[in-house]
């Protein structure tokens, strides 16, 4: 079982590599990948430096090109993919069927991983992507329970990678258009959800209001911790009741499930968070490295160490974690 | 050629008799195509595949093109078994709403159409699907008329024929989850939901704390808080070579909506006077490449 870690910058990449990541995933500095943030991600020069650093230490580097190009952007996306191929990444992480087709035809020697944005939630869907585009691995959306993942794993024609830790999308990834409904950007079109350019903070007396393109996503009383207004994690009104109607600010943490994932033969666990700091990359990678090493050594007696869970809790959104769709009660 | 009108699948959970009554009326409406099936939640079982098939035959006998729609988010082996029954129907075209359905129809060598949640964002994707039997595709809801125009131009230049449908009226389906948001509102776990979404034939309005309509909760799916309305864009769609215009079923007022679109597609644009519909603001932002919730016209 491999540990795949995020890096939004060269220092983050180095931190993840030093902490024991088996692979890191990075993206170009534009909207060709699903973490488009100002000042984040890599120029080609930094990519080369990062790849050299990782290679010397035996860590593989994947390139995320997992947004959906429209005709006006097609040439930009394909030329970026071609550049990634020239740079010699160990794998390309793709979602769009057109781009997968381009990669399979023009760069057949570079492994293709299906991004979580490709929305493959069954072995039938995986067979489609495998047959049509020769993918060798797929990242599963965070909507499946353990029983469902077991079924997928039992029939999958490709390696599986599942999310282990980080910010939690509760909608099936790759087909969530909520962000472009409120703003003009979505994960699919430009790699942004609830983009910072649309966020406005306003003080109203003792309260702090968080708006997204003018829409009130949450209002925090003076003594409450204010979180980023991700649109599905705000407090809204339904028939007079005000609550986190979709989801609370929380992070996914599947450490308790690690022995079971290991038993299922899941090939890789993925950490979310290219938008986070180098310290996050390093701490999360180190924690999961220790956990994976222990589960490999003795899966029967594995128990997460309290200090690991504390570290992860401290790095979580709103300081809380959940098992999300892995458990029935969450649904 | 005049554009076709289609009735999308019912996105809500209506009691069986309401479904049957709705389609008994729809059989008389000027729509050419009707999509049938449960596309949101596998727990909604008032209508089984066999019931949809009976209905499909009745509607076909009334002269409608009938398409069987697949569930959008596939999660379990049971979901896949239902999909196989739909694939094996032997009579009707299938609308593939995810890659599981897509794989099944392709492996069986069957023709298919794709729905709005199938991510077709560029002509390269269409080329892949056309090779495998695509008969018609539906523009994903977040894409604009300019992107559609670019797609049409490229397809024309490459001599590819891919009839296109546009979701033109109704609450926009925007997201799918394994969590049920209606059950969450009632404080019930999903596997003991008591089918509370059936109490909300137009969904549950989710508003901001300033009473702005933001989204509409419908079981495991989330829809737009405003109602998409592209009736005024029909002449433009005609110029762009759009083949079909999709109207999404609502519990009230649907006959009038269809009648208006029928007039509009024949060049007789109806006046804007209110219909008896669930109360919601209009929107058309996506069509103009703006935030989906925006509305271009003054009231």
mmCIF file of C-alpha atoms in Angstrom, chain A:
data_model
loop_
_atom_site.group_PDB
_atom_site.id
_atom_site.type_symbol
_atom_site.label_atom_id
_atom_site.label_comp_id
_atom_site.label_asym_id
_atom_site.label_seq_id
_atom_site.Cartn_x
_atom_site.Cartn_y
_atom_site.Cartn_z
ATOM 1 C CA UNK A 1 0.000 0.000 0.000
ATOM 2 C CA UNK A 2 1.410 3.281 -1.205
ATOM 3 C CA UNK A 3 1.142 6.737 0.406
ATOM 4 C CA UNK A 4 0.281 9.485 -2.107
ATOM 5 C CA UNK A 5 0.709 13.023 -0.796
ATOM 6 C CA UNK A 6 -0.226 16.503 -2.022
ATOM 7 C CA UNK A 7 2.212 19.296 -2.768
ATOM 8 C CA UNK A 8 1.186 22.796 -3.799
ATOM 9 C CA UNK A 9 4.727 24.151 -3.747
ATOM 10 C CA UNK A 10 8.345 23.002 -3.838
ATOM 11 C CA UNK A 11 8.774 23.285 -0.034
ATOM 12 C CA UNK A 12 5.601 21.194 0.430
ATOM 13 C CA UNK A 13 6.913 18.594 -1.996
ATOM 14 C CA UNK A 14 10.212 18.388 -0.129
ATOM 15 C CA UNK A 15 8.395 18.105 3.203
ATOM 16 C CA UNK A 16 6.239 15.240 1.924
ATOM 17 C CA UNK A 17 9.202 13.433 0.370
ATOM 18 C CA UNK A 18 11.287 13.834 3.526
ATOM 19 C CA UNK A 19 8.412 12.545 5.662
ATOM 20 C CA UNK A 20 8.165 9.326 3.663
ATOM 21 C CA UNK A 21 5.614 9.782 0.859
ATOM 22 C CA UNK A 22 5.823 7.047 -1.793
ATOM 23 C CA UNK A 23 4.485 9.465 -4.361
ATOM 24 C CA UNK A 24 3.555 13.137 -4.493
ATOM 25 C CA UNK A 25 1.063 14.736 -6.835
ATOM 26 C CA UNK A 26 1.398 18.252 -8.161
ATOM 27 C CA UNK A 27 -0.132 20.498 -10.814
ATOM 28 C CA UNK A 28 0.682 23.345 -13.154
ATOM 29 C CA UNK A 29 0.091 26.896 -12.050
ATOM 30 C CA UNK A 30 -3.242 27.376 -13.846
ATOM 31 C CA UNK A 31 -6.749 25.988 -14.156
ATOM 32 C CA UNK A 32 -5.691 22.655 -15.710
ATOM 33 C CA UNK A 33 -5.892 20.995 -12.286
ATOM 34 C CA UNK A 34 -8.456 20.822 -9.511
ATOM 35 C CA UNK A 35 -6.573 23.018 -7.013
ATOM 36 C CA UNK A 36 -6.344 26.350 -8.744
ATOM 37 C CA UNK A 37 -5.385 28.858 -6.040
ATOM 38 C CA UNK A 38 -3.505 32.147 -6.411
ATOM 39 C CA UNK A 39 0.218 31.597 -5.785
ATOM 40 C CA UNK A 40 -0.170 27.819 -5.592
ATOM 41 C CA UNK A 41 1.249 25.046 -7.778
ATOM 42 C CA UNK A 42 4.285 24.731 -10.003
ATOM 43 C CA UNK A 43 6.078 26.434 -12.862
ATOM 44 C CA UNK A 44 7.912 24.095 -15.196
ATOM 45 C CA UNK A 45 11.235 25.019 -13.614
ATOM 46 C CA UNK A 46 9.972 24.186 -10.130
ATOM 47 C CA UNK A 47 8.495 20.953 -11.432
ATOM 48 C CA UNK A 48 11.927 19.879 -12.692
ATOM 49 C CA UNK A 49 13.526 20.752 -9.358
ATOM 50 C CA UNK A 50 10.819 18.902 -7.468
ATOM 51 C CA UNK A 51 11.072 15.821 -9.648
ATOM 52 C CA UNK A 52 14.806 15.710 -9.254
ATOM 53 C CA UNK A 53 14.514 16.030 -5.481
ATOM 54 C CA UNK A 54 11.889 13.294 -5.322
ATOM 55 C CA UNK A 55 13.695 10.933 -7.695
ATOM 56 C CA UNK A 56 16.931 11.098 -5.756
ATOM 57 C CA UNK A 57 14.988 9.883 -2.740
ATOM 58 C CA UNK A 58 13.006 7.208 -4.520
ATOM 59 C CA UNK A 59 9.672 9.054 -4.518
ATOM 60 C CA UNK A 60 7.480 9.095 -7.607
ATOM 61 C CA UNK A 61 5.789 12.248 -8.895
ATOM 62 C CA UNK A 62 2.326 12.384 -10.487
ATOM 63 C CA UNK A 63 0.852 15.306 -12.409
ATOM 64 C CA UNK A 64 -2.811 16.248 -11.935
ATOM 65 C CA UNK A 65 -4.533 17.497 -15.097
ATOM 66 C CA UNK A 66 -7.982 16.791 -13.817
ATOM 67 C CA UNK A 67 -10.269 19.580 -14.960
ATOM 68 C CA UNK A 68 -12.540 19.476 -17.999
ATOM 69 C CA UNK A 69 -11.391 21.523 -20.998
ATOM 70 C CA UNK A 70 -13.955 23.276 -23.174
ATOM 71 C CA UNK A 71 -13.294 23.942 -26.862
ATOM 72 C CA UNK A 72 -11.799 27.399 -26.214
ATOM 73 C CA UNK A 73 -9.251 25.869 -23.819
ATOM 74 C CA UNK A 74 -8.613 22.599 -25.631
ATOM 75 C CA UNK A 75 -5.236 23.581 -27.111
ATOM 76 C CA UNK A 76 -4.010 24.913 -23.792
ATOM 77 C CA UNK A 77 -4.958 21.727 -21.943
ATOM 78 C CA UNK A 78 -3.475 19.378 -24.530
ATOM 79 C CA UNK A 79 -0.250 21.358 -24.850
ATOM 80 C CA UNK A 80 0.026 21.349 -21.046
ATOM 81 C CA UNK A 81 -0.496 17.588 -21.067
ATOM 82 C CA UNK A 82 2.192 17.261 -23.746
ATOM 83 C CA UNK A 83 4.570 19.340 -21.607
ATOM 84 C CA UNK A 84 3.850 17.107 -18.614
ATOM 85 C CA UNK A 85 4.656 14.093 -20.760
ATOM 86 C CA UNK A 86 7.964 15.667 -21.826
ATOM 87 C CA UNK A 87 8.841 16.405 -18.209
ATOM 88 C CA UNK A 88 8.665 12.682 -17.514
ATOM 89 C CA UNK A 89 6.068 12.370 -14.766
ATOM 90 C CA UNK A 90 5.517 8.895 -13.367
ATOM 91 C CA UNK A 91 1.777 9.165 -14.018
ATOM 92 C CA UNK A 92 -0.837 11.616 -15.267
ATOM 93 C CA UNK A 93 -4.007 12.040 -13.203
ATOM 94 C CA UNK A 94 -6.845 12.735 -15.650
ATOM 95 C CA UNK A 95 -10.637 12.977 -15.591
ATOM 96 C CA UNK A 96 -11.891 14.239 -18.962
ATOM 97 C CA UNK A 97 -12.594 11.533 -21.547
ATOM 98 C CA UNK A 98 -11.213 13.698 -24.345
ATOM 99 C CA UNK A 99 -7.933 14.304 -22.502
ATOM 100 C CA UNK A 100 -7.672 10.624 -21.529
ATOM 101 C CA UNK A 101 -8.051 9.783 -25.204
ATOM 102 C CA UNK A 102 -5.367 12.335 -26.133
ATOM 103 C CA UNK A 103 -2.962 10.943 -23.523
ATOM 104 C CA UNK A 104 -3.588 7.334 -24.553
ATOM 105 C CA UNK A 105 -2.947 8.117 -28.222
ATOM 106 C CA UNK A 106 -0.010 10.496 -27.939
ATOM 107 C CA UNK A 107 1.750 9.356 -24.769
ATOM 108 C CA UNK A 108 0.843 5.691 -24.363
ATOM 109 C CA UNK A 109 3.987 4.993 -22.328
ATOM 110 C CA UNK A 110 3.000 7.229 -19.420
ATOM 111 C CA UNK A 111 0.655 5.574 -16.906
ATOM 112 C CA UNK A 112 -2.777 7.177 -16.729
ATOM 113 C CA UNK A 113 -4.613 7.386 -13.418
ATOM 114 C CA UNK A 114 -8.307 8.204 -13.367
ATOM 115 C CA UNK A 115 -8.820 11.236 -11.141
ATOM 116 C CA UNK A 116 -11.524 11.236 -8.504
ATOM 117 C CA UNK A 117 -13.066 13.859 -10.796
ATOM 118 C CA UNK A 118 -13.747 11.053 -13.284
ATOM 119 C CA UNK A 119 -16.619 9.935 -11.010
ATOM 120 C CA UNK A 120 -16.105 6.184 -11.344
ATOM 121 C CA UNK A 121 -18.065 4.550 -8.509
ATOM 122 C CA UNK A 122 -18.413 0.963 -9.788
ATOM 123 C CA UNK A 123 -16.318 -1.746 -11.414
ATOM 124 C CA UNK A 124 -18.436 -1.275 -14.541
ATOM 125 C CA UNK A 125 -17.353 2.362 -14.740
ATOM 126 C CA UNK A 126 -13.749 1.323 -14.144
ATOM 127 C CA UNK A 127 -14.008 -1.198 -16.962
ATOM 128 C CA UNK A 128 -15.117 1.585 -19.272
ATOM 129 C CA UNK A 129 -12.139 3.794 -18.458
ATOM 130 C CA UNK A 130 -9.752 0.850 -18.560
ATOM 131 C CA UNK A 131 -10.931 -0.459 -21.920
ATOM 132 C CA UNK A 132 -11.259 2.912 -23.638
ATOM 133 C CA UNK A 133 -8.190 4.678 -22.294
ATOM 134 C CA UNK A 134 -5.983 2.044 -20.681
ATOM 135 C CA UNK A 135 -5.989 3.536 -17.194
ATOM 136 C CA UNK A 136 -3.906 1.595 -14.690
ATOM 137 C CA UNK A 137 -5.270 3.129 -11.498
ATOM 138 C CA UNK A 138 -8.393 4.966 -10.353
ATOM 139 C CA UNK A 139 -9.090 7.229 -7.404
ATOM 140 C CA UNK A 140 -12.521 6.429 -5.944
ATOM 141 C CA UNK A 141 -15.023 9.171 -5.086
ATOM 142 C CA UNK A 142 -15.675 9.747 -1.403
ATOM 143 C CA UNK A 143 -19.263 8.519 -1.601
ATOM 144 C CA UNK A 144 -18.808 4.772 -1.143
ATOM 145 C CA UNK A 145 -19.132 2.678 2.016
ATOM 146 C CA UNK A 146 -16.663 -0.040 2.986
ATOM 147 C CA UNK A 147 -18.996 -2.753 1.637
ATOM 148 C CA UNK A 148 -19.287 -0.913 -1.649
ATOM 149 C CA UNK A 149 -15.530 -0.404 -1.948
ATOM 150 C CA UNK A 150 -15.107 -4.111 -1.238
ATOM 151 C CA UNK A 151 -17.384 -4.907 -4.188
ATOM 152 C CA UNK A 152 -15.531 -2.522 -6.472
ATOM 153 C CA UNK A 153 -12.161 -3.892 -5.352
ATOM 154 C CA UNK A 154 -13.315 -7.472 -5.932
ATOM 155 C CA UNK A 155 -13.996 -6.843 -9.629
ATOM 156 C CA UNK A 156 -11.766 -3.906 -10.511
ATOM 157 C CA UNK A 157 -9.575 -4.228 -13.610
ATOM 158 C CA UNK A 158 -7.249 -1.506 -12.247
ATOM 159 C CA UNK A 159 -5.437 -0.526 -9.052
ATOM 160 C CA UNK A 160 -7.503 1.467 -6.584
ATOM 161 C CA UNK A 161 -6.515 4.575 -4.686
ATOM 162 C CA UNK A 162 -8.794 5.887 -1.922
ATOM 163 C CA UNK A 163 -8.824 9.111 0.060
ATOM 164 C CA UNK A 164 -7.317 8.704 3.513
ATOM 165 C CA UNK A 165 -7.329 12.175 4.962
ATOM 166 C CA UNK A 166 -8.173 15.795 4.229
ATOM 167 C CA UNK A 167 -10.964 18.098 3.251
ATOM 168 C CA UNK A 168 -14.151 16.171 2.537
ATOM 169 C CA UNK A 169 -16.206 16.534 -0.642
ATOM 170 C CA UNK A 170 -19.549 14.993 0.149
ATOM 171 C CA UNK A 171 -20.946 15.233 -3.352
ATOM 172 C CA UNK A 172 -19.829 12.739 -6.006
ATOM 173 C CA UNK A 173 -16.720 14.438 -7.327
ATOM 174 C CA UNK A 174 -16.542 15.520 -10.945
ATOM 175 C CA UNK A 175 -20.278 16.045 -11.134
ATOM 176 C CA UNK A 176 -20.814 18.758 -8.551
ATOM 177 C CA UNK A 177 -21.845 22.028 -10.167
ATOM 178 C CA UNK A 178 -22.813 23.863 -6.965
ATOM 179 C CA UNK A 179 -19.849 26.230 -7.119
ATOM 180 C CA UNK A 180 -20.485 27.464 -10.653
ATOM 181 C CA UNK A 181 -24.129 27.971 -9.755
ATOM 182 C CA UNK A 182 -23.194 30.579 -7.130
ATOM 183 C CA UNK A 183 -19.965 31.874 -8.694
ATOM 184 C CA UNK A 184 -18.698 31.500 -12.244
ATOM 185 C CA UNK A 185 -16.115 28.842 -11.373
ATOM 186 C CA UNK A 186 -16.410 25.141 -10.595
ATOM 187 C CA UNK A 187 -14.007 22.247 -9.985
ATOM 188 C CA UNK A 188 -14.753 20.953 -13.484
ATOM 189 C CA UNK A 189 -14.358 24.159 -15.457
ATOM 190 C CA UNK A 190 -11.362 25.678 -13.695
ATOM 191 C CA UNK A 191 -10.349 23.675 -10.662
ATOM 192 C CA UNK A 192 -11.988 25.917 -8.096
ATOM 193 C CA UNK A 193 -14.756 25.376 -5.553
ATOM 194 C CA UNK A 194 -16.119 28.395 -3.672
ATOM 195 C CA UNK A 195 -13.246 30.491 -5.133
ATOM 196 C CA UNK A 196 -11.503 33.024 -2.900
ATOM 197 C CA UNK A 197 -12.127 35.833 -5.404
ATOM 198 C CA UNK A 198 -15.866 35.506 -4.671
ATOM 199 C CA UNK A 199 -15.505 35.483 -0.864
ATOM 200 C CA UNK A 200 -16.362 38.562 1.174
ATOM 201 C CA UNK A 201 -16.119 38.859 4.960
ATOM 202 C CA UNK A 202 -18.273 41.470 6.663
ATOM 203 C CA UNK A 203 -18.533 42.480 10.285
ATOM 204 C CA UNK A 204 -22.096 43.088 11.448
ATOM 205 C CA UNK A 205 -22.005 44.241 15.056
ATOM 206 C CA UNK A 206 -20.449 41.312 16.945
ATOM 207 C CA UNK A 207 -21.122 38.898 14.098
ATOM 208 C CA UNK A 208 -18.931 38.001 11.166
ATOM 209 C CA UNK A 209 -20.654 37.223 7.889
ATOM 210 C CA UNK A 210 -19.098 35.084 5.175
ATOM 211 C CA UNK A 211 -20.445 35.596 1.656
ATOM 212 C CA UNK A 212 -19.825 33.912 -1.638
ATOM 213 C CA UNK A 213 -20.660 36.148 -4.589
ATOM 214 C CA UNK A 214 -23.018 37.988 -2.256
ATOM 215 C CA UNK A 215 -24.824 34.878 -0.979
ATOM 216 C CA UNK A 216 -24.681 34.567 2.803
ATOM 217 C CA UNK A 217 -23.048 31.188 3.459
ATOM 218 C CA UNK A 218 -22.572 31.544 7.200
ATOM 219 C CA UNK A 219 -22.764 34.029 10.045
ATOM 220 C CA UNK A 220 -20.512 33.531 13.047
ATOM 221 C CA UNK A 221 -21.231 34.918 16.504
ATOM 222 C CA UNK A 222 -18.313 36.662 18.248
ATOM 223 C CA UNK A 223 -17.292 33.555 20.196
ATOM 224 C CA UNK A 224 -17.501 31.132 17.265
ATOM 225 C CA UNK A 225 -14.569 30.022 15.171
ATOM 226 C CA UNK A 226 -15.139 31.299 11.643
ATOM 227 C CA UNK A 227 -14.348 28.895 8.809
ATOM 228 C CA UNK A 228 -13.856 29.415 5.099
ATOM 229 C CA UNK A 229 -17.252 29.692 3.357
ATOM 230 C CA UNK A 230 -17.155 26.474 1.346
ATOM 231 C CA UNK A 231 -20.691 26.500 0.025
ATOM 232 C CA UNK A 232 -21.697 22.998 1.168
ATOM 233 C CA UNK A 233 -20.437 23.601 4.702
ATOM 234 C CA UNK A 234 -22.401 26.717 5.572
ATOM 235 C CA UNK A 235 -25.480 27.175 7.743
ATOM 236 C CA UNK A 236 -28.701 27.606 5.842
ATOM 237 C CA UNK A 237 -32.409 27.750 6.535
ATOM 238 C CA UNK A 238 -34.741 24.907 5.632
ATOM 239 C CA UNK A 239 -38.401 25.413 6.588
ATOM 240 C CA UNK A 240 -37.391 27.776 9.375
ATOM 241 C CA UNK A 241 -34.620 25.603 10.849
ATOM 242 C CA UNK A 242 -31.070 26.979 10.619
ATOM 243 C CA UNK A 243 -28.327 24.336 10.569
ATOM 244 C CA UNK A 244 -25.511 22.814 8.535
ATOM 245 C CA UNK A 245 -28.064 21.509 6.047
ATOM 246 C CA UNK A 246 -25.528 19.794 3.790
ATOM 247 C CA UNK A 247 -22.395 19.154 5.867
ATOM 248 C CA UNK A 248 -20.455 20.537 8.800
ATOM 249 C CA UNK A 249 -16.934 21.920 8.484
ATOM 250 C CA UNK A 250 -15.060 18.663 8.984
ATOM 251 C CA UNK A 251 -12.262 16.591 7.479
ATOM 252 C CA UNK A 252 -12.158 12.979 6.385
ATOM 253 C CA UNK A 253 -9.944 10.685 8.453
ATOM 254 C CA UNK A 254 -9.945 6.967 7.617
ATOM 255 C CA UNK A 255 -7.066 5.879 9.826
ATOM 256 C CA UNK A 256 -9.322 3.510 11.776
ATOM 257 C CA UNK A 257 -10.036 1.675 8.511
ATOM 258 C CA UNK A 258 -6.439 1.201 7.468
ATOM 259 C CA UNK A 259 -6.205 -2.552 8.256
ATOM 260 C CA UNK A 260 -9.383 -3.223 6.263
ATOM 261 C CA UNK A 261 -8.144 -1.163 3.298
ATOM 262 C CA UNK A 262 -4.908 -3.099 3.457
ATOM 263 C CA UNK A 263 -6.810 -6.406 3.471
ATOM 264 C CA UNK A 264 -8.858 -5.336 0.441
ATOM 265 C CA UNK A 265 -5.664 -4.826 -1.492
ATOM 266 C CA UNK A 266 -6.186 -1.089 -2.021
ATOM 267 C CA UNK A 267 -3.012 0.009 -3.815
ATOM 268 C CA UNK A 268 -2.713 3.520 -2.471
ATOM 269 C CA UNK A 269 -4.131 5.916 0.079
ATOM 270 C CA UNK A 270 -4.322 9.547 -0.892
ATOM 271 C CA UNK A 271 -3.955 12.654 1.230
ATOM 272 C CA UNK A 272 -5.937 15.728 0.151
ATOM 273 C CA UNK A 273 -4.580 19.250 0.520
ATOM 274 C CA UNK A 274 -2.391 20.793 -2.162
ATOM 275 C CA UNK A 275 -3.700 24.146 -0.962
ATOM 276 C CA UNK A 276 -2.294 23.583 2.522
ATOM 277 C CA UNK A 277 1.118 24.599 3.922
ATOM 278 C CA UNK A 278 4.428 22.697 3.693
ATOM 279 C CA UNK A 279 4.063 21.998 7.426
ATOM 280 C CA UNK A 280 0.731 20.260 6.741
ATOM 281 C CA UNK A 281 2.231 18.200 3.918
ATOM 282 C CA UNK A 282 5.094 17.073 6.111
ATOM 283 C CA UNK A 283 3.087 16.350 9.265
ATOM 284 C CA UNK A 284 0.315 14.438 7.516
ATOM 285 C CA UNK A 285 2.781 12.469 5.407
ATOM 286 C CA UNK A 286 4.864 11.544 8.459
ATOM 287 C CA UNK A 287 1.816 10.451 10.440
ATOM 288 C CA UNK A 288 0.443 8.266 7.669
ATOM 289 C CA UNK A 289 3.889 6.859 6.899
ATOM 290 C CA UNK A 290 4.135 5.591 10.446
ATOM 291 C CA UNK A 291 0.609 4.187 10.327
ATOM 292 C CA UNK A 292 1.088 2.401 7.015
ATOM 293 C CA UNK A 293 4.382 0.914 8.147
ATOM 294 C CA UNK A 294 2.747 -0.401 11.274
ATOM 295 C CA UNK A 295 -0.262 -1.845 9.459
ATOM 296 C CA UNK A 296 2.017 -3.584 6.969
ATOM 297 C CA UNK A 297 4.081 -5.049 9.790
ATOM 298 C CA UNK A 298 1.103 -6.330 11.738
ATOM 299 C CA UNK A 299 -2.386 -5.673 10.345
ATOM 300 C CA UNK A 300 -4.092 -7.844 12.999
ATOM 301 C CA UNK A 301 -3.106 -5.775 16.012
ATOM 302 C CA UNK A 302 -3.074 -2.352 14.356
ATOM 303 C CA UNK A 303 -4.523 0.505 16.324
ATOM 304 C CA UNK A 304 -4.033 4.166 15.500
ATOM 305 C CA UNK A 305 -1.692 5.792 18.021
ATOM 306 C CA UNK A 306 -3.377 8.584 20.020
ATOM 307 C CA UNK A 307 -0.671 11.044 18.989
ATOM 308 C CA UNK A 308 -1.356 10.361 15.308
ATOM 309 C CA UNK A 309 -5.050 11.088 15.748
ATOM 310 C CA UNK A 310 -4.217 14.224 17.717
ATOM 311 C CA UNK A 311 -1.945 15.492 14.969
ATOM 312 C CA UNK A 312 -4.563 14.810 12.320
ATOM 313 C CA UNK A 313 -7.315 16.358 14.431
ATOM 314 C CA UNK A 314 -5.278 19.543 14.792
ATOM 315 C CA UNK A 315 -4.809 19.740 11.021
ATOM 316 C CA UNK A 316 -8.518 19.205 10.272
ATOM 317 C CA UNK A 317 -11.130 21.609 9.095
ATOM 318 C CA UNK A 318 -13.021 22.951 12.112
ATOM 319 C CA UNK A 319 -10.848 20.662 14.285
ATOM 320 C CA UNK A 320 -13.230 17.740 13.601
ATOM 321 C CA UNK A 321 -12.909 14.550 11.603
ATOM 322 C CA UNK A 322 -15.393 12.057 10.220
ATOM 323 C CA UNK A 323 -15.395 8.696 8.467
ATOM 324 C CA UNK A 324 -17.880 10.177 6.013
ATOM 325 C CA UNK A 325 -19.560 7.788 3.585
ATOM 326 C CA UNK A 326 -17.422 4.874 4.825
ATOM 327 C CA UNK A 327 -20.014 4.435 7.571
ATOM 328 C CA UNK A 328 -23.752 4.094 7.166
ATOM 329 C CA UNK A 329 -24.647 6.395 10.011
ATOM 330 C CA UNK A 330 -23.116 9.370 8.209
ATOM 331 C CA UNK A 331 -25.502 9.053 5.283
#
